[in-house]
PDB file of C-alpha atoms in Angstrom:
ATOM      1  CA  UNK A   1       0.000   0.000   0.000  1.00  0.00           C
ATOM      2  CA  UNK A   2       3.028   2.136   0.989  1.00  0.00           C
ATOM      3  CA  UNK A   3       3.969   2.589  -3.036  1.00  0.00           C
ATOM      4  CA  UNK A   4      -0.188   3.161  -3.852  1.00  0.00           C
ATOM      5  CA  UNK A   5       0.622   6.357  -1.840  1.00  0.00           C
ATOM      6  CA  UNK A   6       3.745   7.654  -3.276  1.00  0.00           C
ATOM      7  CA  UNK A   7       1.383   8.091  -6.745  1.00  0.00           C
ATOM      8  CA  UNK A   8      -1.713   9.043  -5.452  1.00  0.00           C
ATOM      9  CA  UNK A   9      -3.114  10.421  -8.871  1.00  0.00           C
ATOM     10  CA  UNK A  10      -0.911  10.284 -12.404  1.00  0.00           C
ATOM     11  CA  UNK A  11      -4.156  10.210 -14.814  1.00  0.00           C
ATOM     12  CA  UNK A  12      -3.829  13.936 -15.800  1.00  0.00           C
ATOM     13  CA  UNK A  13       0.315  13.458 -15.810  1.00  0.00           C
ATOM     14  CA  UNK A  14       1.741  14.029 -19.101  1.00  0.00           C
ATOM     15  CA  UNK A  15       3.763  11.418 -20.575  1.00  0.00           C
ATOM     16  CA  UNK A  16       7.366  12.143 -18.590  1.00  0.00           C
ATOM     17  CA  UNK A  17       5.985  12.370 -15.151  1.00  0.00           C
ATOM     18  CA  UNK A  18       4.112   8.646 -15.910  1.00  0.00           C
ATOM     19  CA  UNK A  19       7.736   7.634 -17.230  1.00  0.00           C
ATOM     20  CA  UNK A  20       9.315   8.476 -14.412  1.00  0.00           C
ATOM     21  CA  UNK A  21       6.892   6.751 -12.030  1.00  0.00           C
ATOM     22  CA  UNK A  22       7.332   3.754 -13.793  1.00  0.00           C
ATOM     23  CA  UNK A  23      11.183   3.762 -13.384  1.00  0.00           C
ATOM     24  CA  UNK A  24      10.817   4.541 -10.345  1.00  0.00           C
ATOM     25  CA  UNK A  25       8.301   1.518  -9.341  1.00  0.00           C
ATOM     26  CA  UNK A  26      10.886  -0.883 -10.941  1.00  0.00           C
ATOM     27  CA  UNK A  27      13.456   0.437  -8.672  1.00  0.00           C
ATOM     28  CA  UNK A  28      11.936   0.169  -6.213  1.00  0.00           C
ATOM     29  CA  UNK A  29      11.437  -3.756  -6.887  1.00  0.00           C
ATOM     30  CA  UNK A  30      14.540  -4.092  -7.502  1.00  0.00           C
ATOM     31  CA  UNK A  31      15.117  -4.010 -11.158  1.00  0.00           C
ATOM     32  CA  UNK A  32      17.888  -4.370 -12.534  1.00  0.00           C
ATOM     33  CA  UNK A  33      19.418  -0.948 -14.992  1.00  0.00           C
ATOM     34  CA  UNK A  34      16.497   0.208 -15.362  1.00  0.00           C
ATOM     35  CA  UNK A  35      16.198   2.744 -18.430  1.00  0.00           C
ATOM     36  CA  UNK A  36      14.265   5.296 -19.865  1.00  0.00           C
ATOM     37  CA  UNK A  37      14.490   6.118 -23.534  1.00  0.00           C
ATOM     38  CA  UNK A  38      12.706   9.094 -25.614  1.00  0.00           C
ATOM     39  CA  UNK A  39      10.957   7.508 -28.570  1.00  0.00           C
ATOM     40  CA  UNK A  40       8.631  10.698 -29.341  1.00  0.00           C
ATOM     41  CA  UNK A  41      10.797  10.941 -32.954  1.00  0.00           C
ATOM     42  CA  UNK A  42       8.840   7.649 -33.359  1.00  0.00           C
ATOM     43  CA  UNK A  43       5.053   7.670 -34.378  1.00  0.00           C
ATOM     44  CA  UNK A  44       4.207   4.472 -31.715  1.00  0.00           C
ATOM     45  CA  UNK A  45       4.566   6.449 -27.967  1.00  0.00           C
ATOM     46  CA  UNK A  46       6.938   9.085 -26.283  1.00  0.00           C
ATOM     47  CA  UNK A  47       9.114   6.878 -24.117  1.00  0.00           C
ATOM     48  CA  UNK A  48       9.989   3.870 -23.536  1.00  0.00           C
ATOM     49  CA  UNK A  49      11.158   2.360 -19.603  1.00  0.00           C
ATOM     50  CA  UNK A  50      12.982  -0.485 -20.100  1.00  0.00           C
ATOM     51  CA  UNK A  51      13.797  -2.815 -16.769  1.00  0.00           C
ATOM     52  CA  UNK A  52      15.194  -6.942 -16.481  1.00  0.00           C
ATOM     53  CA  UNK A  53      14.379  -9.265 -13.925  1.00  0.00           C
ATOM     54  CA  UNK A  54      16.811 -11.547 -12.302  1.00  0.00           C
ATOM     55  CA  UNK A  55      14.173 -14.774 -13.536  1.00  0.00           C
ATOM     56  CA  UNK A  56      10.923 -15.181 -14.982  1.00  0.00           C
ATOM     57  CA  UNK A  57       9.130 -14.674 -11.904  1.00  0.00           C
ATOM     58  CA  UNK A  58      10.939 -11.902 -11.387  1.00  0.00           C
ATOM     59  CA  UNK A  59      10.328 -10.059 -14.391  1.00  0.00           C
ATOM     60  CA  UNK A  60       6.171 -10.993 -14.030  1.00  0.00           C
ATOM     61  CA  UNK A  61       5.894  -9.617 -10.783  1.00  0.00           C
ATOM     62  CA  UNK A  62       7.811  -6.798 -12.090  1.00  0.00           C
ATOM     63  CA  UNK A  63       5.452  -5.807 -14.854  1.00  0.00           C
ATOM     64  CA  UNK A  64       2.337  -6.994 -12.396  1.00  0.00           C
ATOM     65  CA  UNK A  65       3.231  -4.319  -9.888  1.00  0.00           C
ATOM     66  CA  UNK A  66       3.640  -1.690 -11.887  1.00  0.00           C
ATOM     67  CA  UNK A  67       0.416  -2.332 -14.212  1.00  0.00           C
ATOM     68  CA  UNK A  68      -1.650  -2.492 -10.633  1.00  0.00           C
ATOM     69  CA  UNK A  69      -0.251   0.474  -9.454  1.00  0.00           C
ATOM     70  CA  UNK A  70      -0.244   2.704 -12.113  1.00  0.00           C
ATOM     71  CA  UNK A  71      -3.972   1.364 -12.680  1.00  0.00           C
ATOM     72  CA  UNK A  72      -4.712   2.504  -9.040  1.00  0.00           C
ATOM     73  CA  UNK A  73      -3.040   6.079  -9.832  1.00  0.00           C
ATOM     74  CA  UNK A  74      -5.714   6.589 -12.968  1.00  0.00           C
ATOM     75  CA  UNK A  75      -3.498   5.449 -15.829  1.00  0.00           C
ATOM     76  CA  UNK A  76      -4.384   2.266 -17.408  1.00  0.00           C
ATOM     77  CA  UNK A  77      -2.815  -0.638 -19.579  1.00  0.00           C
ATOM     78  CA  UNK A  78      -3.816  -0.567 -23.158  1.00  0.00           C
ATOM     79  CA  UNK A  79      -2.315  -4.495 -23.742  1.00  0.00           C
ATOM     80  CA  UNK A  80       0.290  -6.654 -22.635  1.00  0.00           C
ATOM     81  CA  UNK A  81       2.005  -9.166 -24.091  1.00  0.00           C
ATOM     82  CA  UNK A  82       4.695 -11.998 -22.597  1.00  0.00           C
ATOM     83  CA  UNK A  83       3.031 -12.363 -19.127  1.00  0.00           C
ATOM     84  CA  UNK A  84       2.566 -15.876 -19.688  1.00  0.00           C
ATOM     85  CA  UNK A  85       6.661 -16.656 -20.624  1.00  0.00           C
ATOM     86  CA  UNK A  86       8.369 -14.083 -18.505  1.00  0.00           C
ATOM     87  CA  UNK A  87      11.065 -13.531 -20.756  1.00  0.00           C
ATOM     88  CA  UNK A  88       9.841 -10.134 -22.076  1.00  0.00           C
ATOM     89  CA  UNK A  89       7.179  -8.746 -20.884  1.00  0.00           C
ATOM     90  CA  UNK A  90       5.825  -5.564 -22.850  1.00  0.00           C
ATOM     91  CA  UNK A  91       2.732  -3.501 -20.860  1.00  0.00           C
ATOM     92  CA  UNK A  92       1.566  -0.567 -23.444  1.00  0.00           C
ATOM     93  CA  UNK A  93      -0.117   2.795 -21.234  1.00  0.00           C
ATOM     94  CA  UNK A  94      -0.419   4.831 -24.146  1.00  0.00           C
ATOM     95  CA  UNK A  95       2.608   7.650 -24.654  1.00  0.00           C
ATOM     96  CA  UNK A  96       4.645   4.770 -21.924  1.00  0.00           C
ATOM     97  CA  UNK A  97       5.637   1.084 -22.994  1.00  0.00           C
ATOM     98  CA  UNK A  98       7.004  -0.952 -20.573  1.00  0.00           C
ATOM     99  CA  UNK A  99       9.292  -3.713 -21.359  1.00  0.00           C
ATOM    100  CA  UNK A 100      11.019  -5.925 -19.165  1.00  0.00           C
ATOM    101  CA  UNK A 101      13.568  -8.469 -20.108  1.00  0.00           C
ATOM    102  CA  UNK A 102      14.641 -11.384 -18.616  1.00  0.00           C
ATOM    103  CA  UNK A 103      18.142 -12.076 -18.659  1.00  0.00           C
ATOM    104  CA  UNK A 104      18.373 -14.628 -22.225  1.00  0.00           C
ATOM    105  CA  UNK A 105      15.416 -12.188 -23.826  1.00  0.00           C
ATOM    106  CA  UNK A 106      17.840  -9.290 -22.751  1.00  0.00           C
ATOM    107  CA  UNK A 107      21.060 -10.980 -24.187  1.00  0.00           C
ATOM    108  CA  UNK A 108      19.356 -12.305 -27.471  1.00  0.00           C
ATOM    109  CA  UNK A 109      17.104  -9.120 -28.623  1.00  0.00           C
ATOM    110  CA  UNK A 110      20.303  -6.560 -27.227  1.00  0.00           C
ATOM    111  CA  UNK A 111      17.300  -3.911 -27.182  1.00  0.00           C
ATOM    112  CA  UNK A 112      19.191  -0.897 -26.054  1.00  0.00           C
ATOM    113  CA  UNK A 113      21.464  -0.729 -29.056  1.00  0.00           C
ATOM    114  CA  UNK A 114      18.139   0.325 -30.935  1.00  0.00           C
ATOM    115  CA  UNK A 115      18.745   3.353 -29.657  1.00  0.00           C
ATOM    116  CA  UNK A 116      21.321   6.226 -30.189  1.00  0.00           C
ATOM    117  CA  UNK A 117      22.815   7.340 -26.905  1.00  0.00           C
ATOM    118  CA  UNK A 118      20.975  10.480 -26.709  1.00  0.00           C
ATOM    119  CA  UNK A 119      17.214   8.777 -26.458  1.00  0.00           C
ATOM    120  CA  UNK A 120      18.116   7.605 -23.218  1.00  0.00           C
ATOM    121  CA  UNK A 121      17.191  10.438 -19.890  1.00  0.00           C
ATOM    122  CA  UNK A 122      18.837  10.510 -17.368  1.00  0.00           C
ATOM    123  CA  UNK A 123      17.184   9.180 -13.917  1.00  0.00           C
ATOM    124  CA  UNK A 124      19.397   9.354 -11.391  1.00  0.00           C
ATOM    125  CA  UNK A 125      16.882  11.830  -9.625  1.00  0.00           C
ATOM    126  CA  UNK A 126      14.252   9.213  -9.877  1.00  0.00           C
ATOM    127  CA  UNK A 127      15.878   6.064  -9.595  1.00  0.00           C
ATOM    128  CA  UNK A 128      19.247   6.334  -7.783  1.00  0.00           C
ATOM    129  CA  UNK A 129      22.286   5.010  -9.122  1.00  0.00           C
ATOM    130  CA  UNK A 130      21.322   1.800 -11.567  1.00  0.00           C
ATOM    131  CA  UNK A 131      23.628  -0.996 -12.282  1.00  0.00           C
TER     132      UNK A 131
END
């Protein structure tokens, strides 16, 4: 409940402050380098937050939490995809997509090198120093 209280209403937020909720929710789960990257250039959302979980169960409960507290903050899930595998899990609010890797998913797809260095924000004020 203590989190449900830290984000006591993000449905007006614009797209950033949502981002930075979410990276903040997997840190505080303990996800592993978690990262937020500026898509807006593309025509599919404005960022995406990209986490990994240290297993499958891991990287379920990680989407899970997030999706149920964002949902009790006023911003809802679109679709998600990969909840049944673990291995990626992708959890679309709108101008936010989530995606959380497992550790093979996250070796095999390499999905950060999508991205020029300058897409990903820094969130050091948000998250703390990542790994």
């Amino acid at each position: 409940m203590e989190t449900l209280m830290k984000y006591p209403d993000l449905s007006g937020a614009d797209s950033l402050t949502v981002a930075k909720a979410v990276c903040q929710m997997l840190s505080e789960k303990l996800s592993l380098d978690v990262k937020l990257i500026n898509v807006k250039d593309s025509a599919l959302t404005d960022y995406y937050v990209v986490g990994y979980g240290r297993s499958s169960t891991h990287v379920k409960a990680l989407a899970g939490d997030v999706e149920d507290t964002l949902a009790a903050s006023g911003v809802f899930a679109r679709r998600r995809e990969g909840l049944d595998s673990g291995d990626w899990v992708l959890v679309d609010f709108g101008d936010v997509i989530l995606h959380v890797f497992g550790k093979e998913a996250r070796e095999f797809y390499r999905f950060e090198r999508l991205f020029k260095q300058e897409a990903f924000l820094p969130i050091d004020d948000v998250c703390g120093n990542q790994e």
